[in-house]
Short mmCIF file of C-alpha atoms in Angstrom, two decimals:
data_model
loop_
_atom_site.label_atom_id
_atom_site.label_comp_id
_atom_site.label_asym_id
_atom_site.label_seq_id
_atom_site.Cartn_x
_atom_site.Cartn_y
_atom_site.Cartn_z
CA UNK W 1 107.05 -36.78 73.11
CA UNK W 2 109.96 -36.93 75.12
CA UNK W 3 109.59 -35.16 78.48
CA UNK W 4 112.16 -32.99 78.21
CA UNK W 5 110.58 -31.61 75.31
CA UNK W 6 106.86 -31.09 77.15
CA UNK W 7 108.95 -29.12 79.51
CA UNK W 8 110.42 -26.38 77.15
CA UNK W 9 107.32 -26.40 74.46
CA UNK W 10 104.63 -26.67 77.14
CA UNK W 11 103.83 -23.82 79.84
CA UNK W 12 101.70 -23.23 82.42
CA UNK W 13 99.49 -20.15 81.95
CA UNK W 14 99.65 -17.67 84.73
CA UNK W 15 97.67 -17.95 87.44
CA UNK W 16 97.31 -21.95 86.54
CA UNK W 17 96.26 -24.78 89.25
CA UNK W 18 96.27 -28.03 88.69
CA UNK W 19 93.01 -29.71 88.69
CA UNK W 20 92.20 -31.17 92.13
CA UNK W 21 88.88 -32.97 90.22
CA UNK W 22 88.49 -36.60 91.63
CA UNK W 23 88.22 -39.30 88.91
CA UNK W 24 84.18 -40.50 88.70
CA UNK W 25 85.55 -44.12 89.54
CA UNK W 26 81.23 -45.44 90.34
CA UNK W 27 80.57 -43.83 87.14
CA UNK W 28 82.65 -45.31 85.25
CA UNK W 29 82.66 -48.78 86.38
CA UNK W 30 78.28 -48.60 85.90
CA UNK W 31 79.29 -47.40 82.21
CA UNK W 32 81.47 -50.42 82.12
CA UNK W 33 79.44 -53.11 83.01
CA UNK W 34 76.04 -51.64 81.11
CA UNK W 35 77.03 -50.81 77.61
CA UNK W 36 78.94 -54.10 77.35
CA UNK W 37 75.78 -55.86 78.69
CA UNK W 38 73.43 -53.59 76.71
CA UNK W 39 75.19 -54.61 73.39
CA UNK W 40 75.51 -57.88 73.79
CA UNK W 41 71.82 -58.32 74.45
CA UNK W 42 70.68 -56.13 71.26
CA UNK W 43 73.81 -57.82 69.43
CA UNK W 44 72.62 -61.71 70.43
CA UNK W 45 69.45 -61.51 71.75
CA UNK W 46 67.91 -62.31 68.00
CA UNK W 47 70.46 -65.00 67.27
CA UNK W 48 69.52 -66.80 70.90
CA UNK W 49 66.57 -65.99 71.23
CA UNK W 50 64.85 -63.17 73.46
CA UNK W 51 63.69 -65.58 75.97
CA UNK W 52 66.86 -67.19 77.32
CA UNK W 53 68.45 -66.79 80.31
CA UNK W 54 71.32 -65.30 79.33
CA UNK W 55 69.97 -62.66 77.56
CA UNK W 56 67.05 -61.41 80.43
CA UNK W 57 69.87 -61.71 83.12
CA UNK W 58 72.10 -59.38 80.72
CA UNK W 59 69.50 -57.43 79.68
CA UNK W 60 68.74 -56.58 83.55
CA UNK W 61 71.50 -55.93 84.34
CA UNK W 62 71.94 -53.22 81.32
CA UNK W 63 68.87 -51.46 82.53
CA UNK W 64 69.96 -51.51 86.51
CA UNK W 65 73.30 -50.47 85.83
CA UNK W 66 72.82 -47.27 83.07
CA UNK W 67 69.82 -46.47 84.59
CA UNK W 68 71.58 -46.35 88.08
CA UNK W 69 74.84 -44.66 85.98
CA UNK W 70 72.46 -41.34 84.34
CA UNK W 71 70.85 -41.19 88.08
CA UNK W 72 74.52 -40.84 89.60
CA UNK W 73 76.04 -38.46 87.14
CA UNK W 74 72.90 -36.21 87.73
CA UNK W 75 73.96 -35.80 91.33
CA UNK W 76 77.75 -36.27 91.80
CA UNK W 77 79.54 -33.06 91.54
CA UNK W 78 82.42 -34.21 89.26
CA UNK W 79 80.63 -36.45 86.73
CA UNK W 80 82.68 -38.58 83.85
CA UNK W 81 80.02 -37.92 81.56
CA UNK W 82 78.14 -34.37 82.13
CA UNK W 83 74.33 -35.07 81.18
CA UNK W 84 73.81 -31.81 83.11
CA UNK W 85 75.12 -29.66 79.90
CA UNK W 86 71.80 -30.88 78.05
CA UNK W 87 69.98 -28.20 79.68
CA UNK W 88 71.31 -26.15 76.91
CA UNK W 89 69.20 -25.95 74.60
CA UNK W 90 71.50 -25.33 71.67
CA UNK W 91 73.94 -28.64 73.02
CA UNK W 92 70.55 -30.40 73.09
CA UNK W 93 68.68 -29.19 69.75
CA UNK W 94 72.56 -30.22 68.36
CA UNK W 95 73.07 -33.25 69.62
CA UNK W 96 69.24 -34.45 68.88
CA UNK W 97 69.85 -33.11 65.00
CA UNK W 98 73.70 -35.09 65.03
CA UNK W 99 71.64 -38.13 66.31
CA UNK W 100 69.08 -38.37 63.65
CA UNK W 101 71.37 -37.51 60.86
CA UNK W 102 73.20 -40.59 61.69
CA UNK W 103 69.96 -42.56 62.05
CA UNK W 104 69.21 -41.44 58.70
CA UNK W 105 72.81 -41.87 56.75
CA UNK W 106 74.18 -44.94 58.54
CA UNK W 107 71.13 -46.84 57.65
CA UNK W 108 71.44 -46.02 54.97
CA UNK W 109 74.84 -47.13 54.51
CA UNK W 110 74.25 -50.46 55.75
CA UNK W 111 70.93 -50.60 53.48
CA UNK W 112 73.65 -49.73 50.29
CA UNK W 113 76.17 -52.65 51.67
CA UNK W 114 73.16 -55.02 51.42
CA UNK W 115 72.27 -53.75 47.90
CA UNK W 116 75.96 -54.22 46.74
CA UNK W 117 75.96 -57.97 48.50
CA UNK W 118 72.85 -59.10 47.23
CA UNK W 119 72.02 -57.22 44.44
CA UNK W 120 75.18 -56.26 42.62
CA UNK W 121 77.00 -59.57 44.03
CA UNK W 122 80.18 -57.97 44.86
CA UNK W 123 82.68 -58.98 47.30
CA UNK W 124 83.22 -56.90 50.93
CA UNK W 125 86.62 -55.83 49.80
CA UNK W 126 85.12 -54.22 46.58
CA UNK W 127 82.16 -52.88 49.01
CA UNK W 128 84.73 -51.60 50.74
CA UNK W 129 86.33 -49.88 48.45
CA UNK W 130 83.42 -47.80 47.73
CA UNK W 131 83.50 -46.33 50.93
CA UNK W 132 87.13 -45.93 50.88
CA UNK W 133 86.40 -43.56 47.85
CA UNK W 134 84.13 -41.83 49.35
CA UNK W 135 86.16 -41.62 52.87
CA UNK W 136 89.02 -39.96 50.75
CA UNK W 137 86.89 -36.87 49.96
CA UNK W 138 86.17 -36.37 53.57
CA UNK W 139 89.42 -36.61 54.72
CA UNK W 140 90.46 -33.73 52.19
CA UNK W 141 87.20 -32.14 52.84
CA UNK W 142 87.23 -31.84 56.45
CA UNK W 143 90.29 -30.15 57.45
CA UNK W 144 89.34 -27.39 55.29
CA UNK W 145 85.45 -26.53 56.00
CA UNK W 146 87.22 -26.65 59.70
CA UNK W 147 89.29 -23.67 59.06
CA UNK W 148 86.57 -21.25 57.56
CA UNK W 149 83.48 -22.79 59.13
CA UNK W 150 84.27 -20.74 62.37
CA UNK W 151 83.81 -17.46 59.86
CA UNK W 152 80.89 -18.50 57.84
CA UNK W 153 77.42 -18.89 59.12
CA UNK W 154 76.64 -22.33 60.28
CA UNK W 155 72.85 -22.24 59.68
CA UNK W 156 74.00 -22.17 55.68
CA UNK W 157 76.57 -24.87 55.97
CA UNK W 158 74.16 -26.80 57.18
CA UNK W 159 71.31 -26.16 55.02
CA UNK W 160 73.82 -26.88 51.94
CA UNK W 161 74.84 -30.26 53.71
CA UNK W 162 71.72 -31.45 54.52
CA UNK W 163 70.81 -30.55 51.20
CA UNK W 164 73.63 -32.72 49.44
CA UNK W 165 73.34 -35.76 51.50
CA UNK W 166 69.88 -36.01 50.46
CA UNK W 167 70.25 -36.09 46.92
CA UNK W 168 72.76 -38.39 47.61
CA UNK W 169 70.58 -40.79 49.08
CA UNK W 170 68.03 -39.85 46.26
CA UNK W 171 71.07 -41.22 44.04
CA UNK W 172 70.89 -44.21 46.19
CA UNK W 173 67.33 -44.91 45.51
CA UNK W 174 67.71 -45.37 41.66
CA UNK W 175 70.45 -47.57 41.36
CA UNK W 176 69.52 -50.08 39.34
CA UNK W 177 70.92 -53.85 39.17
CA UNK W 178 73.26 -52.66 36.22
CA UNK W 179 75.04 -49.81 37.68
CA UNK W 180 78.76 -49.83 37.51
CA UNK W 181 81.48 -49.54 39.95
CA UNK W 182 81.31 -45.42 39.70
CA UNK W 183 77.11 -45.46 39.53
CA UNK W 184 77.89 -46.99 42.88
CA UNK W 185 80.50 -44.75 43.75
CA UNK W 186 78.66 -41.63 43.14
CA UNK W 187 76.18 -41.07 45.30
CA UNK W 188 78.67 -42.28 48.57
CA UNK W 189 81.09 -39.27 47.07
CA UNK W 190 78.08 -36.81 47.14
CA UNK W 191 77.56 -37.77 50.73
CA UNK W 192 80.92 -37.41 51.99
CA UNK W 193 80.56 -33.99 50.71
CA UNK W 194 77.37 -33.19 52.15
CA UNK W 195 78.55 -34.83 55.68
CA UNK W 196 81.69 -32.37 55.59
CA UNK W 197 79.59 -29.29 55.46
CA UNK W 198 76.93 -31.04 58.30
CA UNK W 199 78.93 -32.85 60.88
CA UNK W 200 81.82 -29.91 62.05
CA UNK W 201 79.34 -26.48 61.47
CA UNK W 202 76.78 -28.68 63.63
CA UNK W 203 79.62 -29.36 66.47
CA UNK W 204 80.39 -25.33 66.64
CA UNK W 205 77.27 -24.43 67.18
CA UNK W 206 76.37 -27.06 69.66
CA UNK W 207 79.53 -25.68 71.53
CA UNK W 208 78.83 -22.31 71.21
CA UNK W 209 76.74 -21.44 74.04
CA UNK W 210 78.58 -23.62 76.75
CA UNK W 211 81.20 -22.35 78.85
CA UNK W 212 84.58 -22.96 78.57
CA UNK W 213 84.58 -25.21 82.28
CA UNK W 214 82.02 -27.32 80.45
CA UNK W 215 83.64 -27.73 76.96
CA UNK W 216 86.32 -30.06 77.72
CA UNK W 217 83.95 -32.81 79.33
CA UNK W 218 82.00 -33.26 76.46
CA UNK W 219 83.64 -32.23 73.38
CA UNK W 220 85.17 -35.83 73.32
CA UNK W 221 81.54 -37.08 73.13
CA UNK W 222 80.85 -34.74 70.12
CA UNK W 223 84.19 -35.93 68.67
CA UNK W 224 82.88 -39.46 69.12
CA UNK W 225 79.87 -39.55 67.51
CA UNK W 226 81.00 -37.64 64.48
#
């Protein structure tokens, strides 16, 4: 975008100010340091061995640095990440339900990758292209349960995704060593289906009760995880 062209598309509402919020510079550096030093250690720790050096002095310094980094946000004014807005109950009960769900479908997911690898010998391109299948419904899928999900009621989008996913992973669970390449396919297109209706009704009601001031820090988060 050329700037010329922000300048005759792009107006400032009336009444507008620009933002005077400082940038949460401590916060972000603690972020920086523990979640690199947190995954490594979870990521190598098995491989080298729980007891060596390098992975206690990592592993320390994960815990004293996001420990330090949720104590901080909690008390500066203008945090990078806003753990205040879990005091909502329906931004908590949403994000607790998101995090599960993923528990439950990713491990899945990796559990299916080991079945195709191991069981049904095939290759990591032809893995992949079983999720690429099944990522080609959502990417159809989403745009449009986006449009009406605002209008419908989100308790009965989710109760029909939930629903779906788990009789795709019920699909998963009887796949036998001579399924073909669309027994395989299947139950990962059922549960791009049943993610659709889970993942974007789930967001807008986990939004709904914040207010607008508190939207825009964490609706990248939400955006994230999904």
């Amino acid at each position: 975008v050329q700037r010329g062209d922000v300048v005759v598309f792009v107006h400032d509402e009336p009444g507008f100010e620009p933002s005077t919020d400082r940038i949460d510079g401590y916060g972000i550096g603690l972020l920086a340091v523990g979640m690199p030093a947190l995954q490594y250690t979870l990521e190598e720790g098995n491989r080298e061995g729980w007891d060596s050096p390098e992975i206690r002095v990592l592993g320390t310094v994960a815990v004293i640095a996001l420990v330090t980094f949720i104590v901080h946000e909690l008390e500066t004014r203008q945090p990078v990440v806003d753990l205040r807005v879990f005091k909502n109950v329906s931004y908590a009960a949403g994000t607790g339900v998101n995090f599960l769900f993923g528990v439950a479908l990713f491990s899945g997911s990796y559990l299916f990758s080991l079945y195709a690898g191991a069981v049904m010998h095939y290759t990591a391109l032809n893995t992949g292209l079983i999720f690429l299948l099944a990522g080609s419904i959502q990417v159809v899928l989403m745009p449009l349960i986006g449009k009406f999900a605002p209008r419908a009621d989100g308790r009965l989008l989710l109760a029909f995704g939930i629903t779906v996913s788990s009789i795709s992973l019920w699909m998963n669970g009887h796949l036998t060593s001579e399924a073909s390449f669309m027994d395989l396919a299947r139950p990962q297109m059922v549960r791009a289906v049943g993610m659709g209706f889970i993942f974007i009704p789930l967001s807008v009601i986990a939004l709904s009760d914040l207010p607008a001031s508190q939207r825009g820090r964490i609706v990248g988060g939400v955006l994230a995880r999904e």
